[in-house]
Coordinates of C-alpha atoms and ligand atoms in Angstrom, one line a residue:
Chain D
X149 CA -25.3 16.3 -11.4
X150 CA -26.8 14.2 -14.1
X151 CA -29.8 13.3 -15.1
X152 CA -29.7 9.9 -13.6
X153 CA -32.1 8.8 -10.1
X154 CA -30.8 10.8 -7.2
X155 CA -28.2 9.8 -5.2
X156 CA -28.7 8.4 -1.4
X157 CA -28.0 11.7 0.7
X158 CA -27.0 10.5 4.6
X159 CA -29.3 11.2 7.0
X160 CA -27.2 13.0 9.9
X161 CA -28.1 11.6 13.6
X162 CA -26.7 12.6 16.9
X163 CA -23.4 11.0 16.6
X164 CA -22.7 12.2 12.6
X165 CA -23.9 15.5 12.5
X166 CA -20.7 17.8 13.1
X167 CA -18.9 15.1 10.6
X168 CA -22.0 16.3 7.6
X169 CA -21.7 19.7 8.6
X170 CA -18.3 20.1 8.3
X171 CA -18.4 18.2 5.1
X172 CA -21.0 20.9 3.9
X173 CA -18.4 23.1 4.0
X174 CA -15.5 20.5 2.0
X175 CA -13.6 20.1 5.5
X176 CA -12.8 16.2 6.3
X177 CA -12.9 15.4 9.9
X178 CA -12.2 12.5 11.7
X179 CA -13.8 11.6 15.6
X180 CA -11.3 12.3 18.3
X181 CA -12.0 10.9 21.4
X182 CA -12.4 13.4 24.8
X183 CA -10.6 10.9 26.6
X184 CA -7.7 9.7 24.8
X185 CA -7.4 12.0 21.6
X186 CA -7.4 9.2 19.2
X187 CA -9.8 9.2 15.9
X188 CA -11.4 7.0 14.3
X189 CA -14.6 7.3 11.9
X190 CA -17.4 6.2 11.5
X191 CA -18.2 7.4 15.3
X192 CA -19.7 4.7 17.4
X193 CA -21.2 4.4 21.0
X194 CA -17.7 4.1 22.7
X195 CA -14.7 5.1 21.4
X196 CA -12.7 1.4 19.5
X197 CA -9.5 2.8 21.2
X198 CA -10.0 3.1 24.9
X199 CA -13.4 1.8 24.9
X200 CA -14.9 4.7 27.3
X201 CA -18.6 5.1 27.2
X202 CA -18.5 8.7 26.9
X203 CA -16.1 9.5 24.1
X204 CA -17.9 12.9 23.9
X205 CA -16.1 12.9 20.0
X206 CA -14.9 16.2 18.5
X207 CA -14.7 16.5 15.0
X208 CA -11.3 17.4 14.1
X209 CA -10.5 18.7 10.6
X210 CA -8.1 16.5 8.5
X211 CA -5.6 17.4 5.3
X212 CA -7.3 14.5 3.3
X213 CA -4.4 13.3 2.0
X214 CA -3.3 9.6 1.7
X215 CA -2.7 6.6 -0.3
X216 CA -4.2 4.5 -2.0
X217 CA -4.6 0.8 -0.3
X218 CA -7.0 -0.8 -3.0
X219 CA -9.6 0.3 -5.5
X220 CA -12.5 -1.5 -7.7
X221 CA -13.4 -0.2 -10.6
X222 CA -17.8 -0.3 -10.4
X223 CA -18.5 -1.2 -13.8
X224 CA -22.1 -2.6 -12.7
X225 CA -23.8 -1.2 -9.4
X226 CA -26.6 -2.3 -7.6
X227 CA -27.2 1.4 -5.8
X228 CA -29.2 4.2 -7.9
X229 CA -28.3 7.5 -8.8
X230 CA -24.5 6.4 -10.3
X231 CA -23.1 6.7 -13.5
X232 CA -21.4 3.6 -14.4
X233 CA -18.5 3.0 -14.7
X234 CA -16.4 4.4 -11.7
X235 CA -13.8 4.1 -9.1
X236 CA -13.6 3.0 -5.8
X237 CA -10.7 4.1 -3.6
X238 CA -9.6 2.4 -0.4
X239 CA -7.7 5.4 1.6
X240 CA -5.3 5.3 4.1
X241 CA -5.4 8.8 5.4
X242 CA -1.6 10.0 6.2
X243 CA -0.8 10.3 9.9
X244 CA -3.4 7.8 10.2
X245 CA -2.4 4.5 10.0
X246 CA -5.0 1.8 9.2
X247 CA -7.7 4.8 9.6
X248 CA -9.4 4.4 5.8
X249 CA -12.2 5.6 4.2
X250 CA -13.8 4.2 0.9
X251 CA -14.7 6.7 -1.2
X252 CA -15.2 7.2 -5.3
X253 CA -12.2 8.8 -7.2
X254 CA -13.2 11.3 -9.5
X255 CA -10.4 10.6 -12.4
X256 CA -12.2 8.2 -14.2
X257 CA -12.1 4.9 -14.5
X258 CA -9.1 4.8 -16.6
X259 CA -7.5 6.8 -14.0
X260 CA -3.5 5.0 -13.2
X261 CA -3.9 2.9 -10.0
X262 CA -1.3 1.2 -8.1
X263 CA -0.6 0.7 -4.2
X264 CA 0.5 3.2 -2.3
X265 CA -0.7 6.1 -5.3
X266 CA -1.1 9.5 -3.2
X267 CA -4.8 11.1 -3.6
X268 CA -6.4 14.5 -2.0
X269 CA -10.1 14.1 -0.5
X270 CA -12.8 16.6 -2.9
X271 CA -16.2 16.8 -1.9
X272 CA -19.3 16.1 -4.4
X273 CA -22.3 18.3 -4.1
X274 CA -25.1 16.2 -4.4
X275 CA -28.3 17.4 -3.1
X276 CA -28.3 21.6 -2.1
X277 CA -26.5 21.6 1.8
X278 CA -24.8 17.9 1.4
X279 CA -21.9 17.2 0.5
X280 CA -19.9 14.0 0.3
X281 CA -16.4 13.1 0.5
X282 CA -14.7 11.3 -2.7
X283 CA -10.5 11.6 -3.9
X284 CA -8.7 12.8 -6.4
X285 CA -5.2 12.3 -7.5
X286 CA -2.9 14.2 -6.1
X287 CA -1.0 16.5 -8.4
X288 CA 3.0 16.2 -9.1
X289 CA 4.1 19.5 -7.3
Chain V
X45 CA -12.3 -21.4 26.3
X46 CA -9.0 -22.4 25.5
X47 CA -7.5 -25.6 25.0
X48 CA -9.1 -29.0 24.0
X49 CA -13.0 -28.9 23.3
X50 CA -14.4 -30.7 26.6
X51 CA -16.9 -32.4 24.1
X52 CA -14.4 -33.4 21.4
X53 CA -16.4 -36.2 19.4
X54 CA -18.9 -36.0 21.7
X55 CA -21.6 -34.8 19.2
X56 CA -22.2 -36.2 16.1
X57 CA -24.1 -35.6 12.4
X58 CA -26.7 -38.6 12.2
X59 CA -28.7 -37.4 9.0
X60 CA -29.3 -35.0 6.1
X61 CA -31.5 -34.2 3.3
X62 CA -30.9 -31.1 0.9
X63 CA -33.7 -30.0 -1.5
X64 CA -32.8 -29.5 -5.2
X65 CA -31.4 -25.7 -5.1
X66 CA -33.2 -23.9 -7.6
X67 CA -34.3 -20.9 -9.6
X68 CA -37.9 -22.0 -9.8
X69 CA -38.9 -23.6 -6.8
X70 CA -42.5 -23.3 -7.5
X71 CA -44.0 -23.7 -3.9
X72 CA -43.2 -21.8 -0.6
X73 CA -40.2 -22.4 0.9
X74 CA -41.9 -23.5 4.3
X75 CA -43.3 -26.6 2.4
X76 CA -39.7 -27.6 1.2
X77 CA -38.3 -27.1 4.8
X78 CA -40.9 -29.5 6.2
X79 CA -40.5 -32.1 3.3
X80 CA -37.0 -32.2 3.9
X81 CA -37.4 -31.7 7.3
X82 CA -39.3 -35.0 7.3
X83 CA -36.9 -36.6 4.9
X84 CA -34.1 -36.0 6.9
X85 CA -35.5 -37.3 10.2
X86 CA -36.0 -40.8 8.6
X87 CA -32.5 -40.8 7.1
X88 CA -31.6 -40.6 10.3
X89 CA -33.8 -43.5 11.1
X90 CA -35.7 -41.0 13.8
X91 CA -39.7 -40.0 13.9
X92 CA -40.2 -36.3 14.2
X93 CA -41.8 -36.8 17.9
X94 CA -38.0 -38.1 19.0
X95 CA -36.8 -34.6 18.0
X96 CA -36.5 -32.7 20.7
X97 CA -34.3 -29.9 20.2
X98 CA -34.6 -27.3 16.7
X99 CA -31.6 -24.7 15.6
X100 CA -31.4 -22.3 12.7
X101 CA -30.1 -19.2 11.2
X102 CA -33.0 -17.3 9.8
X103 CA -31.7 -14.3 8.2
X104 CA -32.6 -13.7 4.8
X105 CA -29.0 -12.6 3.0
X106 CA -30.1 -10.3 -0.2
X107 CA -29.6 -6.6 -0.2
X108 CA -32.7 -5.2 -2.0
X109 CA -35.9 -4.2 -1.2
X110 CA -37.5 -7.3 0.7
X111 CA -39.8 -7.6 3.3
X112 CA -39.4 -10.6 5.5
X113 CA -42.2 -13.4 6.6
X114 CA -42.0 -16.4 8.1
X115 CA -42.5 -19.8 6.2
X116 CA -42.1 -18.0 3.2
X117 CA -38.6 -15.8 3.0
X118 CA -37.1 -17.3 5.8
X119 CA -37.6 -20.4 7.8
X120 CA -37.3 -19.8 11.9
X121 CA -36.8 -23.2 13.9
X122 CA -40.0 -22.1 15.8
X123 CA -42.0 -22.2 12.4
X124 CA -40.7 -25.5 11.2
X125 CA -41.5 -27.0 14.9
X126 CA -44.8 -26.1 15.1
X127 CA -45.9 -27.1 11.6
X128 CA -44.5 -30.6 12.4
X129 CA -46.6 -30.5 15.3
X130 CA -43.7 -30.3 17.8
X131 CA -43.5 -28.9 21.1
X132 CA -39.5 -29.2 21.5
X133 CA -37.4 -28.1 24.8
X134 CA -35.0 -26.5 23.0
X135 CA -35.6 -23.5 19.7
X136 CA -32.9 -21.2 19.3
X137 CA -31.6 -18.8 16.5
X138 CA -28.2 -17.7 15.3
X139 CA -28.2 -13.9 14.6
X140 CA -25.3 -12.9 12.7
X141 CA -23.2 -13.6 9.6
X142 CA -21.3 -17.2 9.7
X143 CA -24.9 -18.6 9.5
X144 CA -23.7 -22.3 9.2
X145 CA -21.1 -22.9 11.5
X146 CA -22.2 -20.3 14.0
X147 CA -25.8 -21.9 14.6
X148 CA -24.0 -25.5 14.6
X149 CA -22.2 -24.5 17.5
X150 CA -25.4 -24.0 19.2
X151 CA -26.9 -27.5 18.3
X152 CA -23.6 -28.9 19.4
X153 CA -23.8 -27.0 22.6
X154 CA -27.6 -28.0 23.5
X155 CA -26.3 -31.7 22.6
X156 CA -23.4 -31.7 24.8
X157 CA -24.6 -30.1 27.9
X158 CA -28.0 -32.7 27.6
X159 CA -30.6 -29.4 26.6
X160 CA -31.4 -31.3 23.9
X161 CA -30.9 -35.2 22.7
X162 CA -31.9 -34.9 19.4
X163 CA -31.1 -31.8 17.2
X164 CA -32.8 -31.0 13.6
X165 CA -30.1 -28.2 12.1
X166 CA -31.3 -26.7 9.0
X167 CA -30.8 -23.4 6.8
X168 CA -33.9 -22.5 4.3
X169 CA -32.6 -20.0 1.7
X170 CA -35.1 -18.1 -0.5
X171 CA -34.7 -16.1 -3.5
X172 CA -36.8 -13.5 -3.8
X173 CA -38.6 -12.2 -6.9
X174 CA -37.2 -9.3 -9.0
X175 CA -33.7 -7.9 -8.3
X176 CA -31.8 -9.7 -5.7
X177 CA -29.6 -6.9 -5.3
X178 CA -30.6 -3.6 -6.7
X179 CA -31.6 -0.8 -4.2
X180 CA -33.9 2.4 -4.6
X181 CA -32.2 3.9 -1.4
X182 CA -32.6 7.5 -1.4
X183 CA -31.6 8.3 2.1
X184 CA -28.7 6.6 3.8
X185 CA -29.0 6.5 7.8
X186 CA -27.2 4.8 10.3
X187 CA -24.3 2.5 9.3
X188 CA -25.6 3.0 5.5
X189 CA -24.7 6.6 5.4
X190 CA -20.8 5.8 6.0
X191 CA -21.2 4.0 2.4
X192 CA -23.7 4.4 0.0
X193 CA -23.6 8.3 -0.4
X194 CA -20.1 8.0 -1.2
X195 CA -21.4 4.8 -4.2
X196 CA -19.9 2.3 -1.8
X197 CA -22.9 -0.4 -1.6
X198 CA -23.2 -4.1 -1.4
X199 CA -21.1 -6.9 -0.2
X200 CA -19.2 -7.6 -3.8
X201 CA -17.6 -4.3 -4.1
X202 CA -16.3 -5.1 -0.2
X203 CA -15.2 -8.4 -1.3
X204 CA -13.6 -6.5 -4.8
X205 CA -11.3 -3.9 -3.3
X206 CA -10.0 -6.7 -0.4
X207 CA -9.5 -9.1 -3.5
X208 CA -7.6 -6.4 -5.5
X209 CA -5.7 -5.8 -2.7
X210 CA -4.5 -9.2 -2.6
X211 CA -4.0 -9.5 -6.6
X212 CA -1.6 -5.9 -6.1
X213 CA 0.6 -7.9 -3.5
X214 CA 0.9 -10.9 -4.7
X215 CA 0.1 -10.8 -8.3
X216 CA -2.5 -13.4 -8.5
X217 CA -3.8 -13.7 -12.1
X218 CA -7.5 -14.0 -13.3
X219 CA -6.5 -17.5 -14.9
X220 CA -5.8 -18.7 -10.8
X221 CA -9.7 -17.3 -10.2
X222 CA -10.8 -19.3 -13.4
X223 CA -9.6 -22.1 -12.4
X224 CA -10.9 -22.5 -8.6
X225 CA -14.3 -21.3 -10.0
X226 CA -14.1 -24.4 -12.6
X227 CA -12.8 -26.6 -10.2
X228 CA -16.3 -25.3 -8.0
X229 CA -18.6 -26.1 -10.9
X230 CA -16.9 -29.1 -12.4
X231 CA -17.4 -30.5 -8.7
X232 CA -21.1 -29.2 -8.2
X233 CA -22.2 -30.8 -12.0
X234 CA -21.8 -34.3 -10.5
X235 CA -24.2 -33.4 -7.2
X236 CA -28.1 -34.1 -8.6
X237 CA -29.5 -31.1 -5.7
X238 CA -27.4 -28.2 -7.7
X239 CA -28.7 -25.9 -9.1
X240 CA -25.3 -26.1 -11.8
X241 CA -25.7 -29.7 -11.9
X242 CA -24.7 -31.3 -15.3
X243 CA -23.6 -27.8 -15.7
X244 CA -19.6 -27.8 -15.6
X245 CA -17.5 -24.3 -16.7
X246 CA -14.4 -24.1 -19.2
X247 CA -11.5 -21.3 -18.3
X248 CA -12.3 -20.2 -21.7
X249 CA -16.4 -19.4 -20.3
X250 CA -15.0 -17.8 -17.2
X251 CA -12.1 -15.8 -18.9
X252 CA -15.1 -14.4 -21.4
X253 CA -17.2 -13.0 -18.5
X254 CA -17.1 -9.5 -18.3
X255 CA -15.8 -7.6 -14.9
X256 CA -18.5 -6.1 -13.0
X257 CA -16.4 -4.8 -10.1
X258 CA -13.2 -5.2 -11.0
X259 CA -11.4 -7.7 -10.8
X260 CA -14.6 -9.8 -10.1
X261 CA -17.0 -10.9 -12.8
X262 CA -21.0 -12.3 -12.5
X263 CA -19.2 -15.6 -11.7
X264 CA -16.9 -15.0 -8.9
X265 CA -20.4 -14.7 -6.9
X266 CA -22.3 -17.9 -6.1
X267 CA -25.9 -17.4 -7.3
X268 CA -28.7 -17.3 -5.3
X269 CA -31.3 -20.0 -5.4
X270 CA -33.6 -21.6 -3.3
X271 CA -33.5 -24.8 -0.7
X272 CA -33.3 -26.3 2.0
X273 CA -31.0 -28.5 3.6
X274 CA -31.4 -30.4 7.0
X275 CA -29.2 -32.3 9.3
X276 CA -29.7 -34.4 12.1
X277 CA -26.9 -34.2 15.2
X278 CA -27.3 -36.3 18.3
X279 CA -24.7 -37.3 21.3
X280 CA -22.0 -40.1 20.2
X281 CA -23.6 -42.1 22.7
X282 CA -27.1 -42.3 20.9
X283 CA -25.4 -42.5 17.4
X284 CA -24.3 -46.1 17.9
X285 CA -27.9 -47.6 17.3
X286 CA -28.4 -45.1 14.7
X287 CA -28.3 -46.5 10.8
X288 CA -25.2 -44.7 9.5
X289 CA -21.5 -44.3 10.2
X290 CA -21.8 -40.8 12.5
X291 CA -19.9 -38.0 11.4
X292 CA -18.4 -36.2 14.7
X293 CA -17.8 -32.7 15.6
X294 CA -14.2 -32.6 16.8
X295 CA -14.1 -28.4 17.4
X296 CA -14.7 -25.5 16.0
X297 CA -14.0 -22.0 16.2
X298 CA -15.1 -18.1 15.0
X299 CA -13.8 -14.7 13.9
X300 CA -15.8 -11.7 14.2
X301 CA -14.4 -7.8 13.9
X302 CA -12.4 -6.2 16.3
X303 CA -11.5 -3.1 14.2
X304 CA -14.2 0.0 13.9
X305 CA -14.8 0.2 10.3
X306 CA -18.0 1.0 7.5
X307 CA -20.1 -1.3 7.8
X308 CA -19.2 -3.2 5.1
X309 CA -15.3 -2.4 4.8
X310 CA -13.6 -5.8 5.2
X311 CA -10.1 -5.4 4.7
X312 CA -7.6 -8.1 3.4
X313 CA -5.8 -7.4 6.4
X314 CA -8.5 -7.6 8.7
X315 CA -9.4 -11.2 7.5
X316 CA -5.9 -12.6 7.6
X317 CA -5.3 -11.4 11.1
X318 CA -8.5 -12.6 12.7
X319 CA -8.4 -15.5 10.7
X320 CA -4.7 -15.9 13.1
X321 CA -6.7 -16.6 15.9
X322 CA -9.7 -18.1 14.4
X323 CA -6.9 -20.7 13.1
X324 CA -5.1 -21.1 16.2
X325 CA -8.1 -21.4 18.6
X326 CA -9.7 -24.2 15.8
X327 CA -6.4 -26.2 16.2
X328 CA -6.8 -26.0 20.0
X329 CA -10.0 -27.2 20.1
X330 CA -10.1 -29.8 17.5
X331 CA -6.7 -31.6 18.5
X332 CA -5.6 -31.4 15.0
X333 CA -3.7 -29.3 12.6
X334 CA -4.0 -28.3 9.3
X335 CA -1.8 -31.4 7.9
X336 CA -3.8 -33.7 9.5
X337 CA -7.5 -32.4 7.4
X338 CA -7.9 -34.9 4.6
X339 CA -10.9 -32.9 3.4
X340 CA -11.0 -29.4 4.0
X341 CA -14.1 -27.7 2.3
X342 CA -13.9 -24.1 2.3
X343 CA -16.1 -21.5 2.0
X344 CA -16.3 -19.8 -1.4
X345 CA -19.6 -17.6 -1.6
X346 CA -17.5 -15.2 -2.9
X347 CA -14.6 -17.0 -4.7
X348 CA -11.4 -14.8 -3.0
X349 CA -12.8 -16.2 0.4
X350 CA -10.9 -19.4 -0.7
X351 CA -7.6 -17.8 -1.0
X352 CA -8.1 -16.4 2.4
X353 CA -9.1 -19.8 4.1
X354 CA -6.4 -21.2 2.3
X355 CA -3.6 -19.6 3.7
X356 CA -5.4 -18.5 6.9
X357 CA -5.8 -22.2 8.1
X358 CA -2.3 -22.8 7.4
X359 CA -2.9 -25.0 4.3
X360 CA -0.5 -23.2 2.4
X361 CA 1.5 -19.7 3.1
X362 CA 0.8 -16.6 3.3
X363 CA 0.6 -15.4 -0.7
X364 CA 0.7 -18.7 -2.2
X365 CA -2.9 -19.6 -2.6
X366 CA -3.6 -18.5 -6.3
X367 CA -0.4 -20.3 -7.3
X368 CA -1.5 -23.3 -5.5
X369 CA -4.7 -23.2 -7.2
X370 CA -3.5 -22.6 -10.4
X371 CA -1.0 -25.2 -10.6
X372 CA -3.9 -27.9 -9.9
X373 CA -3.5 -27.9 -6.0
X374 CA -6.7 -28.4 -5.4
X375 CA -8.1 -30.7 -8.2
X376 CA -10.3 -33.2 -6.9
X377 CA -9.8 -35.6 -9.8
X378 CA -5.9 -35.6 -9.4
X379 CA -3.8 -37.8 -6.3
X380 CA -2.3 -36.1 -3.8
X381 CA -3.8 -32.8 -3.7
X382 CA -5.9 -30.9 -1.4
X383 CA -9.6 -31.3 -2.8
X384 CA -10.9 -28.0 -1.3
X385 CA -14.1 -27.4 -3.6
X386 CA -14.6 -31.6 -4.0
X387 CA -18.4 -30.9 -3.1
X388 CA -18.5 -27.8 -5.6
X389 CA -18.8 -25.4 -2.9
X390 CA -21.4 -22.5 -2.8
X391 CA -20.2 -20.9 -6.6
X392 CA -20.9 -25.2 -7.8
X393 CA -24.0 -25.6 -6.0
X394 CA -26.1 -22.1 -5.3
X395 CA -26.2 -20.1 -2.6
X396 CA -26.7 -22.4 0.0
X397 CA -24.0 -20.6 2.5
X398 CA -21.7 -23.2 4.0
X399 CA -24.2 -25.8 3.8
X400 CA -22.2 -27.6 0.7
X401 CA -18.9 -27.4 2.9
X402 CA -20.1 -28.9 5.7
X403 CA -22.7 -31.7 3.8
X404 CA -19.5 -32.8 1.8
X405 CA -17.6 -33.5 4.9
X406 CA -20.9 -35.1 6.2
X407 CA -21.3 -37.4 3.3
X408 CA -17.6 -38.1 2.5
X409 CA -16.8 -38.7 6.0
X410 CA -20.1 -41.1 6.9
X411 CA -19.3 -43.1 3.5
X412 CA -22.5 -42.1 1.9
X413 CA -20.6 -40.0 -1.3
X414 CA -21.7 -42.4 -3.9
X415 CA -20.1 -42.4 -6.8
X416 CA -17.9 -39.2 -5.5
X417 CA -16.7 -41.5 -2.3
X418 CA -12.8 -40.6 -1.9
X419 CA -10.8 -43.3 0.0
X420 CA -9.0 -42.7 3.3
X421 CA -10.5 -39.7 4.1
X422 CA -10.9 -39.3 8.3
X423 CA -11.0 -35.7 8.9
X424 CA -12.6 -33.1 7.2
X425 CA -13.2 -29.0 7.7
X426 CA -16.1 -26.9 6.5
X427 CA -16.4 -23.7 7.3
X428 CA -18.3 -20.4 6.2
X429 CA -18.4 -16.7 5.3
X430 CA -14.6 -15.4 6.6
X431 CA -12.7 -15.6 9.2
X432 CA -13.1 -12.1 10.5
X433 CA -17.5 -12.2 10.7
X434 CA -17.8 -16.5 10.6
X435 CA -16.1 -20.0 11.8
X436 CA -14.7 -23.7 10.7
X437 CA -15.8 -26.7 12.1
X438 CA -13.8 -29.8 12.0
X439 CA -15.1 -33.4 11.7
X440 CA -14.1 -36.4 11.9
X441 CA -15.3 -40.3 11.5
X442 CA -12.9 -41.7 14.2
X443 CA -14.3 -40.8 18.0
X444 CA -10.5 -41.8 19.6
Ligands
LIG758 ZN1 -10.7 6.9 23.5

């Protein structure tokens, strides 16, 4: 934490809740849908896939690994509570394809880029109980 | 609807008037939308109590802490009716994003089925005071808390990493972006309403800007201003005793998301596959095809929109756009290109959505250019936002 304006927590409703809890606790999860077992995130009303009105979602834990579509690097930004400058990611989460999240990366914002550059999900603590998802690069084994 | 519009040429622009687009506009914007209002009536060589049908698109498009009110930061048809002392049979709204050509639809709609015989189109865009942009959000809920608690805020970092993208596959250079933004301004300098009138940019200005959200810079954004602009549409029929050459709406066509994303996550590839349809349902309607548009004006509120209207409309392929651009392509001073930004655009003009795309093809097509008039030019396309959340409308001055 700096000393900067605090950051925008999320305010968990009905349909996020178990995704904020579980990122409480640094797990990733991704919606699953009761009726056809596909994911998706952000949860909506009906499930995108088979478009049933009670998708009755359970939040399924995820490696959080993937790689890297696009990035931006944020050298200005119009949201409080950021250090300037910083990265941007554009994940494609693997064994998901076109599921992405956008997320910060937490290298730096001289950090290598290019298409297709693996990265593992870390969570930022930012207020006491909430935690956010952001990526790292993922180490050469 | 597939398949030929059923009111192809049926409809047709009559009038306009556009306020200057400014930074100081020194008097509410409700007085400015009746002025030219007013103005744009008697262009049309119509009286106000001969207008019987109003359409808009209200919203107000910053993202920082605003509050909304009528006559001042926005401009409903219902307001502007009433303080012309009009009781009109036909007011409607658009509510969404593809402000311009979505709520034209609607006036050419209301025209074409008889709900209305004479249709005042306008767009009233105000620029609030203090930061356009810059939020004090603390708690994100709903869609916002699937993006600003991770620092993802803001349409130009959406815009940024979908650009990126693009430069990554197809190694488009920063000297292709300084050159379409040039070609935006050197084009908006010669229009007297533009905010950047007299105003023209080198390569050497743009190159000079620092990156904000990489690889965009303060100028790849148009900037926001306030104005007004109105139009006057009216059935084919009608527009033969009318003063000018009318300008008529041959089709038109929209995009909206079919994938469940962040609110504000607009992939490259989610634009370049809706914009498949969007393109092939335009040709459809409109009867013609991309090689037939003398004038296409595309929508540049963000400058990589043009790229993706470029290739997405089939004006060039898939990857080429930057290189068309940079290799003059699009230079409305040289023969034989494809003048996309001739009326400077949104980045040449002020953000003024699509109204610049579609009053070029308005003025250029109705002979009423001035000293910018281009010869031969019969067909014309403007269209706004992008092709996954807006439309195109085509034009043209021959009703055959
Ligand atoms: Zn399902």
């Amino acid at each position: 934490m700096t000393g900067l304006a605090a950051r925008p927590v999320p305010v968990p409703d009905a349909l996020s809740a178990p995704f904020w809890q579980a990122a409480a606790r640094h797990v990733l999860t991704l919606a699953q849908c009761a009726k056809c077992h596909e994911v998706t995130l952000p949860p909506d009303l009906t499930c995108p896939h088979c478009h049933t009105i009670e998708p009755d979602f359970a939040f399924v834990p995820v490696d959080g690994t993937g790689r890297v579509r696009t990035w931006t690097v944020i050298r200005r930004s119009f949201l409080a509570g950021f250090e300037n400058p910083f990265v941007l990611v554009d994940v494609e989460l693997d064994g998901h394809p076109d599921m992405r999240l956008v997320a910060r990366l937490l290298d730096g914002a001289d950090a290598p880029l290019n298409i297709g550059t693996r990265v593992v999900v870390e969570f930022e603590d930012i207020a006491p109980g909430v935690a956010v998802p952001a990526f790292r690069l993922e180490q050469e084994a | 609807m597939s398949g030929l519009f059923k009111a192809r040429n049926q409809v047709a622009l009559v009038g306009f008037a556009h306020s200057k687009a400014t930074r100081k506009p020194g008097r509410p914007l409700g007085v400015t939308a009746l002025e030219t209002a007013r103005a744009a009536i008697a262009d049309a060589g119509l009286t106000p109590h001969q207008i019987d049908g109003f359409v808009s698109s209200p919203l107000l498009p910053t993202t920082g802490d605003h509050a909304v009110e009528d006559g001042i930061s926005t401009v409903t048809s219902n307001w502007l009716a009433r303080h012309l002392g009009l009781d009109p049979a036909y007011v409607v709204g658009f509510q969404g994003i593809g402000q311009i050509t979505g709520s034209l639809t609607l006036a050419v709609n209301a025209i074409a089925s008889g709900a209305a015989d004479y249709v005042l189109f306008h767009r009233a865009l105000h620029l609030p005071p203090g930061k356009y942009n810059d939020n004090s959000l603390t708690e994100a809920s709903g869609a916002m808390q699937w993006m600003a608690p991770m620092g993802f805020f803001g349409a130009m970092p959406a815009i940024a990493l979908a650009y990126n993208e693009y430069c990554q596959r197809y190694g488009a250079t920063r000297e292709a972006m300084a050159t379409l933004v040039c070609e935006a301004r050197k084009n908006g300098s010669r229009i007297p309403w533009s905010a950047w009138y007299q105003k023209p940019l080198t390569v050497e200005q743009y190159m000079a800007e620092e990156m904000i959200i990489e690889p965009m810079c303060r100028l790849d954004a148009d900037m926001p201003v306030e104005g007004v602009a109105c139009f006057v549409l009216t059935s084919a029929e009608r527009a033969k005793d009318l003063p000018h050459q009318p300008v008529y709406v041959s089709g038109y066509a929209s995009g909206y998301p079919t994938k469940n994303r962040a609110m504000l996550h607009w992939t490259l590839d989610d634009m370049m596959h809706a914009g498949e349809g969007l393109s092939t349902r335009l040709w459809e309607s409109s009867g013609f095809t991309a090689s037939e548009i003398d004038l296409p004006q595309l929508y540049d509120g963000f400058s990589p929109f043009v790229y993706i209207w470029l290739e997405t409309l089939g004006f060039c392929k898939r990857g080429e756009a930057h290189e068309m651009i940079l290799s003059g392509g699009i230079d409305s001073d040289l023969p034989g290109t494809l003048p996309v930004m001739s009326g400077g655009g949104a980045i040449g003009n002020g953000r003024m959505h699509g109204v610049p795309q579609m009053l070029e093809c308005y003025l250029q097509l109705s002979g009423r250019a001035g000293e910018r008039q281009r010869g031969n030019v019969t067909t014309g396309l403007a269209c706004h936002s992008t092709p996954h959340f807006g439309g195109a409308v085509v034009y043209s001055n021959d009703p055959s």
